[in-house]
Amino acid sequence: MKTHKLLFVMVVLFLSIIAGCSNRIVNEEQKINVQKRIHDENNYKDFKVISDNDEVQKVQEIVFDTEWENAKVQMESPADYRFIFQYKNPNIEAKVVSYKLWISPNNDVVEIVMKDDAYAILNKENSSILIEILAGENLPN
């Protein structure tokens, strides 16, 4: 009987530790590193780091709630912006997912490619929010 109680306590303790560790990573603060294309070339420069939690969460909501199409697309020009999410805590290692963003020729929506194999066009509202946060500008239309 004592062995069963001890085993039960050890299992509960182990599961608590696992849950605590995974919660910490989920709740860990992130930042967004944004790069901007230089001229018409496929060269980019570091543009800005977004560390405001509300802005990071808003971008995450838009990107993660987007309906992605599995597709490899060939765009006419290199992306206007590239961005990645990173944990603020340098001790947390995570797989980096890159996003490429194009402002449409009509300047009213943005197109995004994730990891070179998923594609989405955002609606006007989400496009405006994303460009305002990532680029600090408003879409003209």
Short mmCIF file of N, CA, C and O in Angstrom, two decimals:
data_model
loop_
_atom_site.label_atom_id
_atom_site.label_comp_id
_atom_site.label_asym_id
_atom_site.label_seq_id
_atom_site.Cartn_x
_atom_site.Cartn_y
_atom_site.Cartn_z
N MET A 1 0.82 -1.19 0.00
CA MET A 1 0.00 0.00 0.00
C MET A 1 0.87 1.26 0.00
O MET A 1 0.59 2.20 -0.73
N LYS A 2 1.93 1.25 0.86
CA LYS A 2 2.82 2.41 0.91
C LYS A 2 3.52 2.62 -0.42
O LYS A 2 3.76 3.75 -0.83
N THR A 3 3.86 1.52 -1.11
CA THR A 3 4.54 1.65 -2.39
C THR A 3 3.62 2.30 -3.43
O THR A 3 4.08 3.11 -4.23
N HIS A 4 2.35 1.97 -3.38
CA HIS A 4 1.41 2.58 -4.32
C HIS A 4 1.27 4.07 -4.07
O HIS A 4 1.23 4.86 -5.01
N LYS A 5 1.21 4.45 -2.78
CA LYS A 5 1.11 5.88 -2.45
C LYS A 5 2.36 6.62 -2.89
O LYS A 5 2.29 7.71 -3.46
N LEU A 6 3.52 6.02 -2.62
CA LEU A 6 4.78 6.65 -3.02
C LEU A 6 4.86 6.77 -4.53
O LEU A 6 5.24 7.82 -5.06
N LEU A 7 4.48 5.73 -5.25
CA LEU A 7 4.48 5.77 -6.70
C LEU A 7 3.52 6.84 -7.22
O LEU A 7 3.84 7.60 -8.13
N PHE A 8 2.34 6.92 -6.62
CA PHE A 8 1.35 7.93 -7.02
C PHE A 8 1.90 9.34 -6.80
O PHE A 8 1.78 10.20 -7.68
N VAL A 9 2.53 9.58 -5.66
CA VAL A 9 3.09 10.90 -5.35
C VAL A 9 4.20 11.23 -6.36
O VAL A 9 4.28 12.36 -6.84
N MET A 10 5.02 10.26 -6.69
CA MET A 10 6.11 10.51 -7.63
C MET A 10 5.56 10.83 -9.03
O MET A 10 6.06 11.74 -9.70
N VAL A 11 4.52 10.15 -9.45
CA VAL A 11 3.92 10.41 -10.76
C VAL A 11 3.31 11.81 -10.78
O VAL A 11 3.49 12.57 -11.73
N VAL A 12 2.58 12.17 -9.73
CA VAL A 12 1.97 13.50 -9.65
C VAL A 12 3.05 14.58 -9.67
O VAL A 12 2.93 15.59 -10.37
N LEU A 13 4.12 14.38 -8.93
CA LEU A 13 5.21 15.34 -8.89
C LEU A 13 5.86 15.47 -10.27
O LEU A 13 6.10 16.58 -10.74
N PHE A 14 6.10 14.36 -10.93
CA PHE A 14 6.70 14.37 -12.25
C PHE A 14 5.82 15.12 -13.24
O PHE A 14 6.29 15.96 -14.01
N LEU A 15 4.52 14.84 -13.24
CA LEU A 15 3.60 15.52 -14.15
C LEU A 15 3.50 17.00 -13.85
O LEU A 15 3.38 17.83 -14.76
N SER A 16 3.59 17.38 -12.60
CA SER A 16 3.57 18.79 -12.22
C SER A 16 4.80 19.52 -12.76
O SER A 16 4.70 20.65 -13.24
N ILE A 17 5.94 18.87 -12.67
CA ILE A 17 7.17 19.47 -13.17
C ILE A 17 7.09 19.64 -14.69
O ILE A 17 7.40 20.70 -15.22
N ILE A 18 6.61 18.62 -15.38
CA ILE A 18 6.47 18.69 -16.84
C ILE A 18 5.50 19.81 -17.21
O ILE A 18 5.79 20.62 -18.09
N ALA A 19 4.38 19.88 -16.56
CA ALA A 19 3.38 20.93 -16.87
C ALA A 19 3.95 22.31 -16.57
O ALA A 19 3.74 23.25 -17.34
N GLY A 20 4.66 22.44 -15.49
CA GLY A 20 5.26 23.73 -15.14
C GLY A 20 6.26 24.19 -16.17
O GLY A 20 6.29 25.35 -16.55
N CYS A 21 7.08 23.28 -16.66
CA CYS A 21 8.08 23.64 -17.67
C CYS A 21 7.43 24.04 -18.98
O CYS A 21 7.80 25.03 -19.59
N SER A 22 6.42 23.30 -19.41
CA SER A 22 5.79 23.64 -20.68
C SER A 22 5.01 24.95 -20.57
O SER A 22 4.97 25.72 -21.50
N ASN A 23 4.39 25.22 -19.43
CA ASN A 23 3.69 26.49 -19.24
C ASN A 23 4.64 27.66 -19.31
O ASN A 23 4.32 28.70 -19.86
N ARG A 24 5.81 27.50 -18.74
CA ARG A 24 6.78 28.57 -18.75
C ARG A 24 7.15 28.96 -20.18
O ARG A 24 7.25 30.12 -20.50
N ILE A 25 7.33 27.99 -21.04
CA ILE A 25 7.71 28.29 -22.41
C ILE A 25 6.53 28.93 -23.14
O ILE A 25 6.70 29.89 -23.86
N VAL A 26 5.32 28.42 -22.94
CA VAL A 26 4.15 28.99 -23.60
C VAL A 26 3.95 30.44 -23.18
O VAL A 26 3.64 31.30 -23.98
N ASN A 27 4.15 30.74 -21.90
CA ASN A 27 3.92 32.08 -21.39
C ASN A 27 5.14 32.98 -21.52
O ASN A 27 5.08 34.14 -21.14
N GLU A 28 6.23 32.45 -22.01
CA GLU A 28 7.46 33.22 -22.13
C GLU A 28 7.28 34.33 -23.16
O GLU A 28 6.70 34.13 -24.22
N GLU A 29 7.79 35.51 -22.85
CA GLU A 29 7.64 36.65 -23.73
C GLU A 29 8.48 36.50 -24.99
O GLU A 29 9.57 35.95 -24.96
N GLN A 30 7.93 37.01 -26.08
CA GLN A 30 8.62 36.94 -27.36
C GLN A 30 8.81 38.34 -27.94
O GLN A 30 8.20 39.30 -27.47
N LYS A 31 9.64 38.40 -28.94
CA LYS A 31 9.86 39.63 -29.70
C LYS A 31 9.80 39.25 -31.17
O LYS A 31 9.82 38.07 -31.53
N ILE A 32 9.72 40.27 -32.02
CA ILE A 32 9.71 40.03 -33.46
C ILE A 32 10.87 40.81 -34.07
O ILE A 32 10.99 42.01 -33.86
N ASN A 33 11.72 40.11 -34.81
CA ASN A 33 12.80 40.76 -35.55
C ASN A 33 12.32 40.97 -36.98
O ASN A 33 11.91 40.02 -37.65
N VAL A 34 12.37 42.22 -37.42
CA VAL A 34 11.89 42.57 -38.76
C VAL A 34 13.06 43.06 -39.61
O VAL A 34 13.88 43.85 -39.15
N GLN A 35 13.12 42.56 -40.83
CA GLN A 35 14.10 43.03 -41.80
C GLN A 35 13.36 43.64 -42.98
O GLN A 35 12.27 43.17 -43.35
N LYS A 36 13.96 44.68 -43.57
CA LYS A 36 13.36 45.37 -44.70
C LYS A 36 14.25 45.20 -45.92
O LYS A 36 15.48 45.24 -45.82
N ARG A 37 13.61 44.99 -47.07
CA ARG A 37 14.36 44.84 -48.31
C ARG A 37 15.01 46.16 -48.70
O ARG A 37 14.42 47.22 -48.57
N ILE A 38 16.24 46.06 -49.18
CA ILE A 38 16.99 47.24 -49.64
C ILE A 38 16.80 47.34 -51.15
O ILE A 38 17.17 46.43 -51.89
N HIS A 39 16.21 48.42 -51.61
CA HIS A 39 15.98 48.70 -53.02
C HIS A 39 15.22 47.55 -53.67
O HIS A 39 14.32 46.99 -53.08
N ASP A 40 15.56 47.19 -54.88
CA ASP A 40 14.87 46.11 -55.59
C ASP A 40 15.64 44.79 -55.51
O ASP A 40 15.29 43.83 -56.17
N GLU A 41 16.67 44.78 -54.73
CA GLU A 41 17.52 43.60 -54.64
C GLU A 41 16.99 42.62 -53.61
O GLU A 41 16.09 42.93 -52.84
N ASN A 42 17.59 41.44 -53.57
CA ASN A 42 17.22 40.44 -52.57
C ASN A 42 18.14 40.56 -51.35
O ASN A 42 18.62 39.58 -50.82
N ASN A 43 18.41 41.80 -50.96
CA ASN A 43 19.23 42.08 -49.78
C ASN A 43 18.35 42.74 -48.73
O ASN A 43 17.50 43.58 -49.06
N TYR A 44 18.60 42.39 -47.49
CA TYR A 44 17.78 42.90 -46.40
C TYR A 44 18.66 43.49 -45.31
O TYR A 44 19.80 43.08 -45.14
N LYS A 45 18.11 44.45 -44.60
CA LYS A 45 18.80 45.01 -43.44
C LYS A 45 17.87 44.91 -42.24
O LYS A 45 16.64 44.91 -42.38
N ASP A 46 18.48 44.78 -41.07
CA ASP A 46 17.68 44.78 -39.85
C ASP A 46 16.94 46.10 -39.77
O ASP A 46 17.53 47.17 -39.89
N PHE A 47 15.65 46.03 -39.59
CA PHE A 47 14.80 47.22 -39.64
C PHE A 47 14.34 47.63 -38.25
O PHE A 47 14.50 48.77 -37.84
N LYS A 48 13.78 46.68 -37.50
CA LYS A 48 13.35 46.99 -36.14
C LYS A 48 13.07 45.72 -35.37
O LYS A 48 12.88 44.66 -35.95
N VAL A 49 13.08 45.86 -34.04
CA VAL A 49 12.73 44.77 -33.14
C VAL A 49 11.48 45.21 -32.39
O VAL A 49 11.46 46.28 -31.78
N ILE A 50 10.45 44.40 -32.47
CA ILE A 50 9.20 44.71 -31.77
C ILE A 50 9.19 43.90 -30.49
O ILE A 50 9.18 42.67 -30.52
N SER A 51 9.22 44.59 -29.37
CA SER A 51 9.25 43.89 -28.09
C SER A 51 8.03 44.18 -27.22
O SER A 51 7.88 43.60 -26.16
N ASP A 52 7.16 45.08 -27.66
CA ASP A 52 5.93 45.38 -26.93
C ASP A 52 5.03 44.14 -26.97
O ASP A 52 4.66 43.66 -28.04
N ASN A 53 4.69 43.62 -25.79
CA ASN A 53 3.93 42.36 -25.71
C ASN A 53 2.59 42.43 -26.43
O ASN A 53 2.18 41.46 -27.06
N ASP A 54 1.89 43.55 -26.33
CA ASP A 54 0.59 43.68 -27.00
C ASP A 54 0.74 43.61 -28.51
O ASP A 54 -0.06 42.96 -29.19
N GLU A 55 1.75 44.28 -29.04
CA GLU A 55 1.98 44.25 -30.49
C GLU A 55 2.39 42.86 -30.96
O GLU A 55 1.93 42.38 -31.98
N VAL A 56 3.28 42.21 -30.19
CA VAL A 56 3.71 40.85 -30.55
C VAL A 56 2.51 39.91 -30.54
O VAL A 56 2.32 39.11 -31.48
N GLN A 57 1.66 40.01 -29.53
CA GLN A 57 0.49 39.14 -29.45
C GLN A 57 -0.48 39.39 -30.60
O GLN A 57 -1.06 38.46 -31.14
N LYS A 58 -0.64 40.64 -30.98
CA LYS A 58 -1.55 40.98 -32.09
C LYS A 58 -1.03 40.36 -33.39
O LYS A 58 -1.80 39.78 -34.16
N VAL A 59 0.28 40.48 -33.64
CA VAL A 59 0.86 39.87 -34.85
C VAL A 59 0.70 38.35 -34.79
O VAL A 59 0.34 37.72 -35.79
N GLN A 60 0.94 37.76 -33.63
CA GLN A 60 0.77 36.31 -33.49
C GLN A 60 -0.66 35.90 -33.78
O GLN A 60 -0.90 34.91 -34.48
N GLU A 61 -1.62 36.63 -33.24
CA GLU A 61 -3.03 36.31 -33.49
C GLU A 61 -3.34 36.33 -34.99
O GLU A 61 -3.98 35.41 -35.50
N ILE A 62 -2.88 37.36 -35.66
CA ILE A 62 -3.15 37.48 -37.10
C ILE A 62 -2.50 36.33 -37.86
O ILE A 62 -3.13 35.65 -38.66
N VAL A 63 -1.22 36.10 -37.60
CA VAL A 63 -0.47 35.08 -38.34
C VAL A 63 -0.98 33.67 -38.02
O VAL A 63 -1.18 32.85 -38.92
N PHE A 64 -1.22 33.38 -36.74
CA PHE A 64 -1.61 32.03 -36.36
C PHE A 64 -3.07 31.73 -36.72
O PHE A 64 -3.43 30.57 -36.91
N ASP A 65 -3.92 32.76 -36.82
CA ASP A 65 -5.32 32.55 -37.18
C ASP A 65 -5.58 32.60 -38.68
O ASP A 65 -6.70 32.42 -39.13
N THR A 66 -4.54 32.84 -39.45
CA THR A 66 -4.66 32.93 -40.89
C THR A 66 -4.89 31.54 -41.48
O THR A 66 -4.31 30.56 -41.02
N GLU A 67 -5.73 31.48 -42.50
CA GLU A 67 -5.93 30.22 -43.22
C GLU A 67 -4.86 30.13 -44.31
O GLU A 67 -4.89 30.85 -45.30
N TRP A 68 -3.90 29.25 -44.07
CA TRP A 68 -2.76 29.10 -44.97
C TRP A 68 -3.07 28.08 -46.05
O TRP A 68 -3.69 27.06 -45.79
N GLU A 69 -2.60 28.36 -47.25
CA GLU A 69 -2.67 27.40 -48.35
C GLU A 69 -1.31 26.73 -48.47
O GLU A 69 -0.29 27.42 -48.45
N ASN A 70 -1.30 25.43 -48.61
CA ASN A 70 -0.04 24.73 -48.86
C ASN A 70 0.34 24.96 -50.31
O ASN A 70 -0.29 24.39 -51.20
N ALA A 71 1.31 25.82 -50.52
CA ALA A 71 1.70 26.15 -51.89
C ALA A 71 3.08 26.77 -51.90
O ALA A 71 3.45 27.51 -50.99
N LYS A 72 3.82 26.44 -52.93
CA LYS A 72 5.09 27.13 -53.19
C LYS A 72 4.78 28.16 -54.26
O LYS A 72 4.30 27.81 -55.34
N VAL A 73 5.02 29.42 -53.94
CA VAL A 73 4.66 30.49 -54.87
C VAL A 73 5.92 31.16 -55.42
O VAL A 73 6.95 31.20 -54.76
N GLN A 74 5.79 31.66 -56.63
CA GLN A 74 6.86 32.43 -57.25
C GLN A 74 6.37 33.87 -57.35
O GLN A 74 5.47 34.17 -58.12
N MET A 75 6.94 34.73 -56.55
CA MET A 75 6.55 36.13 -56.56
C MET A 75 7.42 36.88 -57.57
O MET A 75 8.54 36.46 -57.88
N GLU A 76 6.91 38.00 -58.06
CA GLU A 76 7.63 38.77 -59.07
C GLU A 76 8.86 39.47 -58.51
O GLU A 76 9.80 39.76 -59.24
N SER A 77 8.84 39.74 -57.23
CA SER A 77 9.97 40.44 -56.61
C SER A 77 10.24 39.83 -55.24
O SER A 77 9.38 39.13 -54.69
N PRO A 78 11.40 40.10 -54.68
CA PRO A 78 11.67 39.62 -53.32
C PRO A 78 10.69 40.27 -52.33
O PRO A 78 10.11 41.33 -52.61
N ALA A 79 10.52 39.66 -51.19
CA ALA A 79 9.59 40.17 -50.17
C ALA A 79 9.98 41.58 -49.73
O ALA A 79 11.17 41.93 -49.70
N ASP A 80 8.97 42.37 -49.42
CA ASP A 80 9.23 43.72 -48.90
C ASP A 80 9.81 43.67 -47.50
O ASP A 80 10.67 44.47 -47.13
N TYR A 81 9.32 42.70 -46.71
CA TYR A 81 9.78 42.53 -45.32
C TYR A 81 9.91 41.04 -45.03
O TYR A 81 9.21 40.21 -45.62
N ARG A 82 10.79 40.73 -44.09
CA ARG A 82 10.90 39.39 -43.52
C ARG A 82 10.83 39.56 -42.01
O ARG A 82 11.33 40.54 -41.46
N PHE A 83 10.22 38.58 -41.33
CA PHE A 83 10.19 38.65 -39.87
C PHE A 83 10.15 37.27 -39.25
O PHE A 83 9.74 36.30 -39.89
N ILE A 84 10.64 37.21 -38.01
CA ILE A 84 10.64 35.98 -37.23
C ILE A 84 10.26 36.32 -35.79
O ILE A 84 10.48 37.43 -35.32
N PHE A 85 9.67 35.34 -35.12
CA PHE A 85 9.40 35.45 -33.69
C PHE A 85 10.55 34.80 -32.95
O PHE A 85 11.03 33.74 -33.35
N GLN A 86 10.99 35.44 -31.86
CA GLN A 86 12.04 34.88 -31.02
C GLN A 86 11.68 35.11 -29.56
O GLN A 86 11.08 36.13 -29.22
N TYR A 87 12.09 34.17 -28.72
CA TYR A 87 11.90 34.36 -27.29
C TYR A 87 12.86 35.43 -26.79
O TYR A 87 14.00 35.49 -27.24
N LYS A 88 12.39 36.26 -25.87
CA LYS A 88 13.27 37.28 -25.28
C LYS A 88 14.34 36.63 -24.42
O LYS A 88 15.45 37.12 -24.33
N ASN A 89 14.00 35.52 -23.80
CA ASN A 89 14.95 34.79 -22.96
C ASN A 89 15.91 34.02 -23.87
O ASN A 89 15.50 33.09 -24.57
N PRO A 90 17.19 34.39 -23.89
CA PRO A 90 18.14 33.72 -24.80
C PRO A 90 18.41 32.26 -24.45
O PRO A 90 18.98 31.53 -25.25
N ASN A 91 17.99 31.82 -23.27
CA ASN A 91 18.22 30.43 -22.87
C ASN A 91 17.18 29.47 -23.45
O ASN A 91 17.33 28.26 -23.34
N ILE A 92 16.14 30.01 -24.05
CA ILE A 92 15.11 29.16 -24.65
C ILE A 92 15.45 28.98 -26.12
O ILE A 92 15.57 29.93 -26.87
N GLU A 93 15.59 27.72 -26.50
CA GLU A 93 15.86 27.41 -27.90
C GLU A 93 14.56 26.95 -28.54
O GLU A 93 13.83 26.14 -27.98
N ALA A 94 14.27 27.49 -29.70
CA ALA A 94 13.06 27.10 -30.42
C ALA A 94 13.34 27.14 -31.91
O ALA A 94 14.22 27.87 -32.37
N LYS A 95 12.59 26.36 -32.64
CA LYS A 95 12.73 26.34 -34.09
C LYS A 95 12.25 27.68 -34.64
O LYS A 95 11.17 28.15 -34.32
N VAL A 96 13.08 28.30 -35.47
CA VAL A 96 12.75 29.59 -36.04
C VAL A 96 11.93 29.39 -37.31
O VAL A 96 12.30 28.61 -38.18
N VAL A 97 10.79 30.07 -37.36
CA VAL A 97 9.94 30.05 -38.54
C VAL A 97 10.00 31.42 -39.17
O VAL A 97 9.74 32.43 -38.51
N SER A 98 10.38 31.45 -40.44
CA SER A 98 10.51 32.75 -41.11
C SER A 98 9.25 33.05 -41.91
O SER A 98 8.61 32.17 -42.47
N TYR A 99 8.93 34.33 -41.94
CA TYR A 99 7.78 34.83 -42.69
C TYR A 99 8.29 35.88 -43.67
O TYR A 99 9.12 36.71 -43.32
N LYS A 100 7.76 35.84 -44.88
CA LYS A 100 8.08 36.85 -45.89
C LYS A 100 6.78 37.57 -46.21
O LYS A 100 5.73 36.94 -46.35
N LEU A 101 6.86 38.89 -46.34
CA LEU A 101 5.67 39.70 -46.51
C LEU A 101 5.81 40.63 -47.70
O LEU A 101 6.83 41.30 -47.84
N TRP A 102 4.80 40.64 -48.57
CA TRP A 102 4.74 41.53 -49.72
C TRP A 102 3.53 42.44 -49.58
O TRP A 102 2.45 41.97 -49.19
N ILE A 103 3.70 43.70 -49.90
CA ILE A 103 2.56 44.60 -50.01
C ILE A 103 2.05 44.47 -51.44
O ILE A 103 2.83 44.54 -52.39
N SER A 104 0.75 44.24 -51.60
CA SER A 104 0.19 44.00 -52.93
C SER A 104 0.41 45.21 -53.84
O SER A 104 0.59 46.33 -53.36
N PRO A 105 0.39 44.98 -55.15
CA PRO A 105 0.58 46.10 -56.10
C PRO A 105 -0.46 47.22 -55.90
O PRO A 105 -0.16 48.38 -56.17
N ASN A 106 -1.64 46.88 -55.43
CA ASN A 106 -2.67 47.90 -55.18
C ASN A 106 -2.50 48.59 -53.83
O ASN A 106 -3.30 49.47 -53.48
N ASN A 107 -1.52 48.16 -53.05
CA ASN A 107 -1.25 48.73 -51.72
C ASN A 107 -2.44 48.62 -50.76
O ASN A 107 -2.61 49.46 -49.89
N ASP A 108 -3.25 47.56 -50.91
CA ASP A 108 -4.40 47.46 -50.03
C ASP A 108 -4.39 46.22 -49.14
O ASP A 108 -5.07 46.18 -48.13
N VAL A 109 -3.61 45.22 -49.50
CA VAL A 109 -3.49 44.01 -48.68
C VAL A 109 -2.04 43.53 -48.69
O VAL A 109 -1.24 43.98 -49.50
N VAL A 110 -1.75 42.59 -47.80
CA VAL A 110 -0.42 41.98 -47.80
C VAL A 110 -0.55 40.49 -48.09
O VAL A 110 -1.57 39.87 -47.79
N GLU A 111 0.49 39.97 -48.68
CA GLU A 111 0.61 38.55 -48.95
C GLU A 111 1.77 38.04 -48.11
O GLU A 111 2.79 38.71 -48.00
N ILE A 112 1.60 36.86 -47.54
CA ILE A 112 2.62 36.30 -46.66
C ILE A 112 2.96 34.88 -47.11
O ILE A 112 2.08 34.11 -47.48
N VAL A 113 4.24 34.57 -47.05
CA VAL A 113 4.71 33.21 -47.25
C VAL A 113 5.41 32.78 -45.97
O VAL A 113 6.22 33.51 -45.42
N MET A 114 5.04 31.61 -45.49
CA MET A 114 5.64 31.07 -44.26
C MET A 114 6.47 29.85 -44.65
O MET A 114 5.97 28.94 -45.32
N LYS A 115 7.71 29.84 -44.23
CA LYS A 115 8.63 28.72 -44.44
C LYS A 115 8.70 28.29 -45.90
O LYS A 115 8.97 27.13 -46.19
N ASP A 116 8.44 29.16 -46.83
CA ASP A 116 8.52 28.89 -48.26
C ASP A 116 7.54 27.83 -48.76
O ASP A 116 7.63 27.41 -49.91
N ASP A 117 6.59 27.37 -47.93
CA ASP A 117 5.66 26.37 -48.43
C ASP A 117 4.21 26.61 -48.01
O ASP A 117 3.36 25.76 -48.20
N ALA A 118 3.92 27.76 -47.43
CA ALA A 118 2.55 28.11 -47.08
C ALA A 118 2.31 29.57 -47.48
O ALA A 118 3.18 30.42 -47.29
N TYR A 119 1.14 29.84 -48.04
CA TYR A 119 0.85 31.15 -48.62
C TYR A 119 -0.51 31.64 -48.12
O TYR A 119 -1.44 30.85 -47.96
N ALA A 120 -0.60 32.96 -47.90
CA ALA A 120 -1.88 33.56 -47.50
C ALA A 120 -1.95 35.01 -47.96
O ALA A 120 -0.94 35.70 -48.02
N ILE A 121 -3.16 35.43 -48.27
CA ILE A 121 -3.46 36.84 -48.50
C ILE A 121 -4.34 37.27 -47.34
O ILE A 121 -5.38 36.66 -47.08
N LEU A 122 -3.93 38.33 -46.65
CA LEU A 122 -4.71 38.80 -45.52
C LEU A 122 -5.80 39.76 -45.98
O LEU A 122 -5.66 40.44 -47.00
N ASN A 123 -6.86 39.86 -45.18
CA ASN A 123 -7.89 40.84 -45.49
C ASN A 123 -7.34 42.24 -45.22
O ASN A 123 -6.27 42.41 -44.65
N LYS A 124 -8.08 43.26 -45.65
CA LYS A 124 -7.60 44.64 -45.54
C LYS A 124 -7.33 45.05 -44.10
O LYS A 124 -6.33 45.71 -43.80
N GLU A 125 -8.23 44.66 -43.20
CA GLU A 125 -8.07 45.06 -41.79
C GLU A 125 -6.79 44.47 -41.20
O GLU A 125 -5.98 45.19 -40.61
N ASN A 126 -6.60 43.17 -41.34
CA ASN A 126 -5.41 42.53 -40.79
C ASN A 126 -4.15 42.99 -41.50
O ASN A 126 -3.08 43.12 -40.90
N SER A 127 -4.25 43.27 -42.80
CA SER A 127 -3.10 43.80 -43.54
C SER A 127 -2.66 45.13 -42.97
O SER A 127 -1.47 45.37 -42.75
N SER A 128 -3.62 46.01 -42.72
CA SER A 128 -3.31 47.33 -42.16
C SER A 128 -2.65 47.23 -40.79
O SER A 128 -1.67 47.91 -40.50
N ILE A 129 -3.21 46.37 -39.94
CA ILE A 129 -2.66 46.20 -38.59
C ILE A 129 -1.24 45.66 -38.67
O ILE A 129 -0.33 46.16 -38.00
N LEU A 130 -1.04 44.65 -39.50
CA LEU A 130 0.28 44.02 -39.61
C LEU A 130 1.32 45.01 -40.12
O LEU A 130 2.41 45.10 -39.55
N ILE A 131 1.01 45.75 -41.17
CA ILE A 131 1.97 46.72 -41.72
C ILE A 131 2.24 47.83 -40.72
O ILE A 131 3.38 48.29 -40.58
N GLU A 132 1.22 48.26 -40.01
CA GLU A 132 1.42 49.32 -39.01
C GLU A 132 2.39 48.87 -37.92
O GLU A 132 3.29 49.60 -37.53
N ILE A 133 2.23 47.64 -37.46
CA ILE A 133 3.09 47.12 -36.39
C ILE A 133 4.49 46.80 -36.92
O ILE A 133 5.50 47.22 -36.35
N LEU A 134 4.57 46.06 -38.02
CA LEU A 134 5.86 45.60 -38.52
C LEU A 134 6.68 46.70 -39.19
O LEU A 134 7.90 46.75 -39.04
N ALA A 135 6.01 47.56 -39.95
CA ALA A 135 6.74 48.56 -40.74
C ALA A 135 6.59 49.98 -40.21
O ALA A 135 7.31 50.88 -40.62
N GLY A 136 5.61 50.19 -39.32
CA GLY A 136 5.40 51.53 -38.79
C GLY A 136 4.80 52.48 -39.80
O GLY A 136 4.98 53.68 -39.74
N GLU A 137 4.07 51.92 -40.78
CA GLU A 137 3.46 52.77 -41.79
C GLU A 137 2.04 52.30 -42.04
O GLU A 137 1.65 51.20 -41.63
N ASN A 138 1.27 53.13 -42.73
CA ASN A 138 -0.11 52.77 -43.08
C ASN A 138 -0.17 52.39 -44.55
O ASN A 138 0.55 52.96 -45.37
N LEU A 139 -1.03 51.43 -44.85
CA LEU A 139 -1.25 51.12 -46.25
C LEU A 139 -1.97 52.31 -46.88
O LEU A 139 -2.91 52.84 -46.31
N PRO A 140 -1.55 52.73 -48.07
CA PRO A 140 -2.16 53.90 -48.70
C PRO A 140 -3.66 53.77 -48.95
O PRO A 140 -4.39 54.72 -48.87
N ASN A 141 -4.14 52.57 -49.29
CA ASN A 141 -5.57 52.42 -49.61
C ASN A 141 -6.32 51.86 -48.44
O ASN A 141 -6.10 50.88 -47.92
#
